[in-house]
Coordinates of C-alpha atoms and ligand atoms in Angstrom, one line a residue:
X1218 CA -3.3 -126.7 -20.0
X1219 CA -0.9 -126.6 -23.2
X1220 CA 1.8 -124.6 -23.5
X1221 CA -0.2 -121.4 -26.2
X1222 CA 2.5 -119.0 -26.2
X1223 CA 5.7 -119.4 -26.4
X1224 CA 6.3 -116.0 -23.9
X1225 CA 4.5 -114.4 -21.8
X1226 CA 3.3 -111.2 -24.8
X1227 CA -0.4 -111.2 -24.4
X1228 CA -3.0 -112.4 -27.9
X1229 CA -4.3 -109.0 -28.5
X1230 CA -2.3 -106.5 -29.9
X1231 CA -0.9 -103.8 -29.3
X1232 CA -3.5 -101.4 -32.0
X1233 CA -5.8 -102.7 -29.8
X1234 CA -4.5 -103.8 -26.3
X1235 CA -6.3 -100.9 -24.6
X1236 CA -9.8 -102.2 -25.8
X1237 CA -10.2 -105.0 -23.6
X1238 CA -13.5 -105.8 -22.7
X1239 CA -16.0 -103.1 -23.3
X1240 CA -18.6 -101.8 -20.4
X1241 CA -21.3 -103.0 -21.6
X1242 CA -19.8 -106.0 -20.9
X1243 CA -19.1 -105.5 -17.2
X1244 CA -23.1 -104.0 -16.3
X1245 CA -24.7 -106.2 -18.7
X1246 CA -23.5 -109.3 -16.2
X1247 CA -23.4 -106.9 -13.5
X1248 CA -27.2 -106.3 -13.6
X1249 CA -27.7 -110.8 -14.7
X1250 CA -26.2 -111.2 -11.5
X1251 CA -28.0 -109.2 -8.8
X1252 CA -31.2 -108.9 -10.9
X1253 CA -31.5 -105.1 -11.2
X1254 CA -32.9 -103.5 -14.6
X1255 CA -30.2 -102.9 -16.5
X1256 CA -30.1 -98.6 -18.3
X1257 CA -26.6 -99.4 -19.3
X1258 CA -26.7 -100.3 -22.9
X1259 CA -28.9 -99.1 -25.2
X1260 CA -31.6 -101.5 -26.8
X1261 CA -35.3 -100.9 -26.9
X1262 CA -36.9 -103.9 -24.8
X1263 CA -39.9 -103.8 -27.6
X1264 CA -39.5 -104.6 -31.0
X1265 CA -40.4 -102.0 -33.8
X1266 CA -43.2 -102.2 -35.7
X1267 CA -45.5 -105.6 -36.6
X1268 CA -45.6 -104.3 -40.5
X1269 CA -42.1 -104.6 -40.9
X1270 CA -41.9 -107.1 -39.1
X1271 CA -44.5 -109.2 -40.7
X1272 CA -42.5 -108.6 -44.1
X1273 CA -38.8 -109.3 -43.3
X1274 CA -40.6 -113.0 -42.4
X1275 CA -42.1 -112.2 -46.0
X1276 CA -38.6 -111.5 -47.3
X1277 CA -37.3 -114.3 -45.9
X1278 CA -40.5 -116.9 -47.1
X1279 CA -39.9 -116.0 -50.6
X1280 CA -36.2 -116.2 -50.6
X1281 CA -35.1 -112.9 -51.0
X1282 CA -31.9 -112.7 -49.6
X1283 CA -31.6 -116.5 -47.8
X1284 CA -28.6 -116.1 -50.1
X1285 CA -25.4 -113.9 -50.7
X1286 CA -27.6 -110.3 -51.8
X1287 CA -25.6 -108.1 -54.0
X1288 CA -22.7 -106.9 -52.3
X1289 CA -23.5 -102.2 -52.7
X1290 CA -27.3 -103.8 -50.7
X1291 CA -30.8 -105.1 -52.8
X1292 CA -31.6 -101.9 -55.0
X1293 CA -35.0 -102.1 -53.4
X1294 CA -33.6 -100.6 -50.3
X1295 CA -31.1 -98.4 -51.2
X1296 CA -33.1 -96.9 -53.4
X1297 CA -35.6 -96.5 -50.3
X1298 CA -32.6 -95.0 -48.3
X1299 CA -31.6 -92.0 -51.3
X1300 CA -35.6 -91.3 -51.5
X1301 CA -35.5 -91.0 -47.9
X1302 CA -32.6 -89.2 -48.2
X1303 CA -34.5 -86.1 -50.0
X1304 CA -37.6 -86.9 -49.2
X1305 CA -36.5 -85.8 -45.9
X1306 CA -33.7 -83.9 -46.3
X1307 CA -33.3 -82.1 -50.1
X1308 CA -30.6 -83.8 -50.3
X1309 CA -30.2 -86.3 -53.6
X1310 CA -27.4 -89.0 -54.0
X1311 CA -27.7 -92.0 -57.0
X1312 CA -28.9 -95.1 -55.5
X1313 CA -27.0 -96.6 -58.1
X1314 CA -23.2 -95.4 -56.8
X1315 CA -23.9 -92.7 -54.2
X1316 CA -25.5 -95.8 -51.5
X1317 CA -24.1 -98.3 -49.4
X1318 CA -25.6 -100.2 -47.0
X1319 CA -23.9 -101.7 -44.2
X1320 CA -23.8 -104.4 -41.5
X1321 CA -25.2 -101.5 -39.3
X1322 CA -23.7 -98.4 -38.9
X1323 CA -20.5 -100.3 -36.8
X1324 CA -20.2 -101.6 -40.0
X1325 CA -20.0 -98.2 -41.8
X1326 CA -17.8 -97.1 -38.8
X1327 CA -15.1 -99.8 -39.6
X1328 CA -14.8 -99.8 -43.5
X1329 CA -15.2 -95.7 -43.6
X1330 CA -12.1 -95.6 -41.4
X1331 CA -10.2 -98.3 -43.5
X1332 CA -10.4 -96.7 -46.6
X1333 CA -9.6 -93.4 -45.4
X1334 CA -7.3 -93.3 -43.3
X1335 CA -3.6 -93.7 -44.4
X1336 CA -1.7 -94.4 -40.7
X1337 CA -1.0 -91.3 -38.7
X1338 CA -3.5 -89.4 -40.3
X1339 CA -5.4 -87.4 -37.6
X1340 CA -9.4 -87.3 -36.6
X1341 CA -10.8 -85.2 -34.6
X1342 CA -13.9 -86.8 -32.6
X1343 CA -15.5 -85.1 -30.3
X1344 CA -15.7 -86.4 -26.8
X1345 CA -17.3 -87.7 -24.7
X1346 CA -17.4 -90.6 -27.9
X1347 CA -19.2 -93.4 -28.7
X1348 CA -17.1 -96.8 -28.5
X1349 CA -16.6 -98.3 -31.3
X1350 CA -14.8 -94.7 -32.4
X1351 CA -11.6 -95.6 -30.5
X1352 CA -11.4 -99.1 -31.8
X1353 CA -11.7 -98.5 -35.5
X1354 CA -9.5 -95.3 -35.8
X1355 CA -6.5 -97.4 -33.6
X1356 CA -7.5 -100.5 -36.6
X1357 CA -6.4 -98.0 -38.7
X1358 CA -4.0 -96.8 -37.2
X1359 CA -5.3 -93.0 -37.2
X1360 CA -5.1 -91.4 -34.5
X1361 CA -8.1 -89.7 -32.6
X1362 CA -8.1 -86.1 -31.3
X1363 CA -11.0 -85.7 -29.2
X1364 CA -12.9 -82.2 -28.5
X1365 CA -14.2 -82.6 -25.7
X1366 CA -18.0 -81.6 -25.7
X1367 CA -18.7 -78.8 -21.6
X1368 CA -21.5 -79.0 -19.6
X1369 CA -22.6 -75.7 -20.4
X1370 CA -25.9 -74.1 -17.8
X1371 CA -27.0 -71.8 -19.3
X1372 CA -31.7 -72.5 -19.5
X1373 CA -31.4 -75.7 -20.4
X1374 CA -28.1 -77.5 -19.5
X1375 CA -26.3 -79.0 -22.0
X1376 CA -23.3 -80.3 -23.1
X1377 CA -21.9 -78.2 -26.0
X1378 CA -18.8 -78.0 -29.0
X1379 CA -16.5 -75.5 -28.2
X1380 CA -16.0 -74.1 -32.6
X1381 CA -12.3 -72.3 -31.3
X1382 CA -10.9 -75.9 -30.0
X1383 CA -12.0 -77.5 -31.9
X1384 CA -10.8 -74.8 -34.7
X1385 CA -7.0 -75.3 -33.0
X1386 CA -7.3 -79.4 -33.1
X1387 CA -7.1 -79.4 -37.2
X1388 CA -3.2 -80.0 -37.8
X1389 CA -1.1 -81.2 -40.5
X1390 CA -2.2 -84.0 -39.8
X1391 CA -6.2 -84.3 -39.6
X1392 CA -7.4 -86.1 -42.6
X1393 CA -11.5 -86.1 -40.9
X1394 CA -12.9 -84.6 -38.7
X1395 CA -15.7 -88.0 -37.0
X1396 CA -19.0 -86.1 -35.6
X1397 CA -22.0 -87.8 -34.0
X1398 CA -25.9 -85.8 -33.6
X1399 CA -27.7 -86.4 -33.1
X1400 CA -25.3 -86.8 -29.7
X1401 CA -24.8 -90.1 -27.2
X1402 CA -24.1 -89.9 -24.8
X1403 CA -24.7 -86.6 -23.8
X1404 CA -28.3 -85.9 -25.6
X1405 CA -27.4 -83.5 -28.1
X1406 CA -28.8 -82.2 -30.6
X1407 CA -25.5 -79.5 -32.7
X1408 CA -28.0 -76.6 -34.0
X1409 CA -27.8 -75.1 -37.4
X1410 CA -25.4 -72.2 -36.3
X1411 CA -22.2 -74.9 -35.2
X1412 CA -23.0 -77.6 -37.8
X1413 CA -21.9 -74.2 -40.5
X1414 CA -18.8 -73.4 -38.1
X1415 CA -18.1 -77.0 -38.5
X1416 CA -18.6 -76.7 -42.8
X1417 CA -16.9 -73.8 -43.5
X1418 CA -13.2 -75.7 -41.5
X1419 CA -14.4 -78.3 -43.1
X1420 CA -13.8 -76.7 -46.5
X1421 CA -11.2 -74.5 -45.1
X1422 CA -8.8 -76.6 -44.0
X1423 CA -9.9 -80.1 -46.7
X1424 CA -11.0 -81.6 -44.6
X1425 CA -12.8 -84.9 -45.6
X1426 CA -16.1 -85.7 -43.1
X1427 CA -17.9 -88.9 -41.8
X1428 CA -20.8 -87.7 -40.2
X1429 CA -23.1 -90.1 -37.7
X1430 CA -26.5 -89.5 -37.2
X1431 CA -28.5 -93.1 -36.8
X1432 CA -30.5 -90.5 -34.0
X1433 CA -31.0 -88.5 -37.2
X1434 CA -34.7 -89.5 -36.2
X1435 CA -35.0 -89.3 -32.7
X1436 CA -35.0 -85.1 -31.6
X1437 CA -37.4 -83.6 -29.3
X1438 CA -39.7 -81.0 -28.7
X1439 CA -37.2 -77.5 -31.1
X1440 CA -34.2 -79.9 -31.6
X1441 CA -33.7 -80.4 -35.2
X1442 CA -31.1 -82.6 -37.1
X1443 CA -29.7 -81.3 -40.0
X1444 CA -26.7 -83.4 -41.8
X1445 CA -24.1 -81.4 -42.1
X1446 CA -24.2 -82.8 -46.3
X1447 CA -26.6 -80.2 -46.7
X1448 CA -24.2 -77.3 -45.7
X1449 CA -22.2 -75.5 -48.9
X1450 CA -18.9 -77.7 -49.7
X1451 CA -20.1 -80.2 -47.6
X1452 CA -21.6 -82.5 -49.3
X1453 CA -18.5 -84.4 -52.1
X1454 CA -16.2 -84.3 -48.7
X1455 CA -19.2 -86.3 -46.2
X1456 CA -20.2 -89.6 -45.7
X1457 CA -23.1 -90.3 -44.2
X1458 CA -23.8 -93.1 -41.7
X1459 CA -26.6 -94.1 -40.3
X1460 CA -29.4 -97.3 -40.1
X1461 CA -32.4 -99.1 -38.9
X1462 CA -30.8 -100.1 -36.0
X1463 CA -32.5 -97.2 -33.6
X1464 CA -35.0 -95.7 -36.3
X1465 CA -36.9 -98.5 -35.8
X1466 CA -36.6 -100.1 -32.8
X1467 CA -35.3 -104.3 -34.6
X1468 CA -31.1 -103.5 -32.7
X1469 CA -30.5 -106.8 -33.6
X1470 CA -31.2 -106.9 -37.6
X1471 CA -27.8 -104.5 -38.1
X1472 CA -28.8 -102.3 -41.3
X1473 CA -27.0 -99.6 -42.1
X1474 CA -26.3 -97.2 -45.2
X1475 CA -23.5 -95.0 -46.4
X1476 CA -24.5 -91.9 -49.1
X1477 CA -21.9 -89.9 -50.2
X1478 CA -20.9 -88.6 -53.6
X1479 CA -19.3 -91.9 -55.8
X1480 CA -15.1 -91.6 -55.3
X1481 CA -16.4 -91.9 -51.6
X1482 CA -18.8 -95.2 -52.0
X1483 CA -17.2 -96.7 -53.8
X1484 CA -13.1 -96.6 -51.1
X1485 CA -15.4 -97.2 -48.5
X1486 CA -17.1 -100.1 -50.3
X1487 CA -13.1 -101.7 -50.8
X1488 CA -13.0 -101.5 -47.1
X1489 CA -16.7 -102.9 -46.7
X1490 CA -16.7 -106.1 -49.5
X1491 CA -13.7 -108.0 -46.6
X1492 CA -15.8 -107.5 -43.6
X1493 CA -18.4 -108.8 -44.3
X1494 CA -19.5 -108.6 -47.8
X1495 CA -23.2 -108.6 -47.5
X1496 CA -25.0 -109.0 -44.9
X1497 CA -28.9 -109.5 -43.8
X1498 CA -30.7 -110.3 -47.0
X1499 CA -33.8 -110.0 -45.8
X1500 CA -33.7 -107.8 -42.5
X1501 CA -32.2 -105.4 -46.1
X1502 CA -36.1 -105.4 -47.7
X1503 CA -38.2 -105.4 -44.4
X1504 CA -36.1 -101.9 -43.9
X1505 CA -36.5 -101.2 -47.9
X1506 CA -40.1 -101.1 -46.0
X1507 CA -39.5 -99.5 -42.8
X1508 CA -38.1 -96.1 -44.8
X1509 CA -41.7 -95.8 -46.7
X1510 CA -43.9 -95.4 -43.3
X1511 CA -45.7 -92.3 -43.1
X1512 CA -44.3 -89.1 -40.8
X1513 CA -47.2 -90.4 -38.7
X1514 CA -44.5 -93.4 -37.9
X1515 CA -41.5 -91.5 -37.0
X1516 CA -44.1 -88.3 -35.1
X1517 CA -45.8 -91.0 -32.7
X1518 CA -42.4 -93.2 -32.1
X1519 CA -40.5 -89.4 -30.8
X1520 CA -44.2 -89.0 -28.9
X1521 CA -43.3 -91.8 -27.0
X1522 CA -40.0 -91.7 -26.6
X1523 CA -40.8 -87.5 -25.4
X1524 CA -42.8 -89.1 -22.4
X1525 CA -40.0 -92.1 -22.4
X1526 CA -37.8 -89.1 -22.1
X1527 CA -39.6 -87.8 -19.8
X1528 CA -40.3 -90.0 -16.8
X1529 CA -36.9 -90.6 -16.7
X1530 CA -36.1 -87.5 -16.2
X1531 CA -38.2 -85.9 -13.3
X1532 CA -37.6 -89.5 -12.1
X1533 CA -33.1 -88.9 -11.9
X1534 CA -34.4 -86.0 -10.9
X1535 CA -36.3 -86.7 -7.8
X1536 CA -33.7 -89.3 -6.8
X1537 CA -31.4 -86.0 -6.8
X1538 CA -29.3 -86.8 -9.7
X1539 CA -27.9 -83.7 -12.3
X1540 CA -29.8 -83.3 -15.2
X1541 CA -28.9 -82.8 -18.4
X1542 CA -32.2 -82.9 -20.6
X1543 CA -31.3 -85.1 -24.2
X1544 CA -32.7 -83.1 -27.0
X1545 CA -32.2 -86.3 -28.9
X1546 CA -31.2 -90.1 -28.5
X1547 CA -32.7 -91.9 -26.2
X1548 CA -30.3 -91.4 -23.5
X1549 CA -29.4 -89.4 -20.4
X1550 CA -26.7 -87.7 -19.0
X1551 CA -26.5 -87.0 -15.6
X1552 CA -24.2 -85.9 -12.8
X1553 CA -23.6 -86.9 -9.4
X1554 CA -22.1 -84.0 -7.8
X1555 CA -25.0 -83.3 -6.4
X1556 CA -25.3 -86.8 -4.2
X1557 CA -22.1 -86.0 -2.2
X1558 CA -20.7 -88.4 -5.6
X1559 CA -17.8 -87.4 -8.7
X1560 CA -16.3 -91.2 -9.1
X1561 CA -18.2 -91.9 -12.1
X1562 CA -16.6 -95.7 -12.1
X1563 CA -17.0 -96.9 -8.2
X1564 CA -20.9 -95.7 -8.7
X1565 CA -22.6 -97.8 -11.6
X1566 CA -19.9 -100.6 -9.8
X1567 CA -22.0 -100.6 -6.5
X1568 CA -25.7 -99.1 -7.6
X1569 CA -26.8 -102.1 -9.2
X1570 CA -26.3 -103.7 -5.1
X1571 CA -27.4 -100.2 -3.9
X1572 CA -30.5 -99.2 -5.7
X1573 CA -30.4 -102.0 -7.9
X1574 CA -30.1 -100.0 -11.1
X1575 CA -27.1 -100.3 -13.4
X1576 CA -25.9 -97.8 -15.6
X1577 CA -22.7 -96.9 -18.1
X1578 CA -19.7 -94.4 -16.3
X1579 CA -19.8 -92.0 -18.8
X1580 CA -16.2 -92.0 -17.9
X1581 CA -15.2 -94.8 -20.8
X1582 CA -16.1 -92.5 -24.0
X1583 CA -13.5 -90.2 -23.0
X1584 CA -9.7 -89.7 -23.1
X1585 CA -10.0 -87.3 -20.5
X1586 CA -11.2 -89.5 -17.8
X1587 CA -11.0 -87.1 -15.2
X1588 CA -13.4 -84.4 -17.4
X1589 CA -16.0 -87.5 -17.8
X1590 CA -15.5 -88.9 -14.3
X1591 CA -18.2 -87.4 -12.4
X1592 CA -20.4 -88.3 -15.5
X1593 CA -23.2 -91.1 -15.7
X1594 CA -25.5 -91.9 -18.4
X1595 CA -28.9 -94.0 -18.4
X1596 CA -30.8 -95.6 -21.0
X1597 CA -34.7 -94.7 -21.5
X1598 CA -35.4 -96.8 -24.7
X1599 CA -38.1 -98.9 -22.1
X1600 CA -40.8 -100.1 -21.7
X1601 CA -43.1 -97.2 -19.1
X1602 CA -43.2 -99.4 -16.3
X1603 CA -39.8 -100.3 -16.1
X1604 CA -38.9 -96.6 -16.1
X1605 CA -41.3 -96.8 -13.9
X1606 CA -39.8 -99.7 -11.8
X1607 CA -36.3 -97.7 -12.1
X1608 CA -37.4 -94.9 -11.2
X1609 CA -38.4 -96.0 -7.1
X1610 CA -35.7 -97.2 -6.7
X1611 CA -33.6 -94.9 -7.7
X1612 CA -36.1 -92.4 -5.6
X1613 CA -35.1 -95.2 -2.5
X1614 CA -31.8 -96.0 -2.5
X1615 CA -30.7 -92.4 -2.6
X1616 CA -34.0 -90.5 0.1
X1617 CA -34.0 -87.0 0.9
Ligands
PLP1923 C1 -26.4 -97.2 -31.8 C2 -25.5 -96.8 -32.5 C3 -24.2 -97.1 -34.0 C4 -24.6 -98.9 -34.4 O1 -25.3 -98.9 -34.9 P1 -26.0 -99.8 -35.6 O2 -26.4 -99.9 -37.1 O3 -26.5 -100.9 -34.6 O4 -24.4 -101.2 -35.7 C5 -23.3 -96.6 -33.9 N1 -23.5 -94.9 -33.4 C6 -24.5 -94.7 -32.5 C7 -24.1 -93.1 -32.3 C8 -24.8 -95.4 -32.2 O5 -25.3 -95.0 -31.0

């Protein structure tokens, strides 16, 4: 092979060196080579509502969105997003100046951080964090400051935010708080009290807040999703990010959006226009229709996922895992220590051979790897028979 570089210097630059390949590639390859059931990556194995799929087909046939759609997104979708925020949360946004359509929440996160951060700015993110946060903060030249969610065992076991730790993490260099609720991978839904304290801190320290709410519709039991933008003083400092992927089970469509005050939306759009410019033309029209689905759609979707959560958590408990019952999202985090294990990486690498199931070690979502070491994440957005098969395999692999 011809020499491609004159030195031994690796190609990937220093900003991204630590983000070589994601764990999902490694684990999905393992799933393929072993024939294991993949409960690693979080995508549903059935498509969303037929009428929404048909709406996409119609848009495509009618020639809507087959050419570059408008930079901020098609007006139908921006109006539908604004209407959704108003109807659900009482948040009024102007579809022309306060809504921006993006290539999924992923681009919204990237564009927001690229637009708002100066090199050296600190970003406080809840740890464990969604994997793109760390990479995007790095691409923007920012510095991530993780605040760790800690396991609590009073009542239903869950991961909780320590508000004092959050307050202590703020410095003169802190530019923004990056919040995710409902939270992937822990399934924690921040309470009204916790959100109120975050809002007070943001106002007091004059911080911007970026909030990733892609699981806004996936909350169970008594849990309630409250957008941070609804708290006093927050509307003008909050960039709210959501997406159609999780809510409508079309993760391949990559239709996301930002809602924020005009100055913030303009800034995010400045970065976004040089990333994808525009995307997902016909799907934007279909998602506009999806956002107008009646409340019964969301109720049935939640009920279906709740049943799947209960099936998987019961199976994991029977197999001997300690389970953090998620109040939201479609992930469940477990503790493997009751199985006599403590290293989630080693456990997940062996699990396909050992049990025929793929899971993700939560440690990949931590800077403090040791804090995440014994935790392992499973996705339950799969068909009931797949989850039943997986739990059966786990029970056999860990006989008690
Ligand atoms: C899936 C996910 C995203 C990405 O959403 P897309 O719309 O598919 O880009 C962002 N944040 C969190 C927390 C997620 O789980």
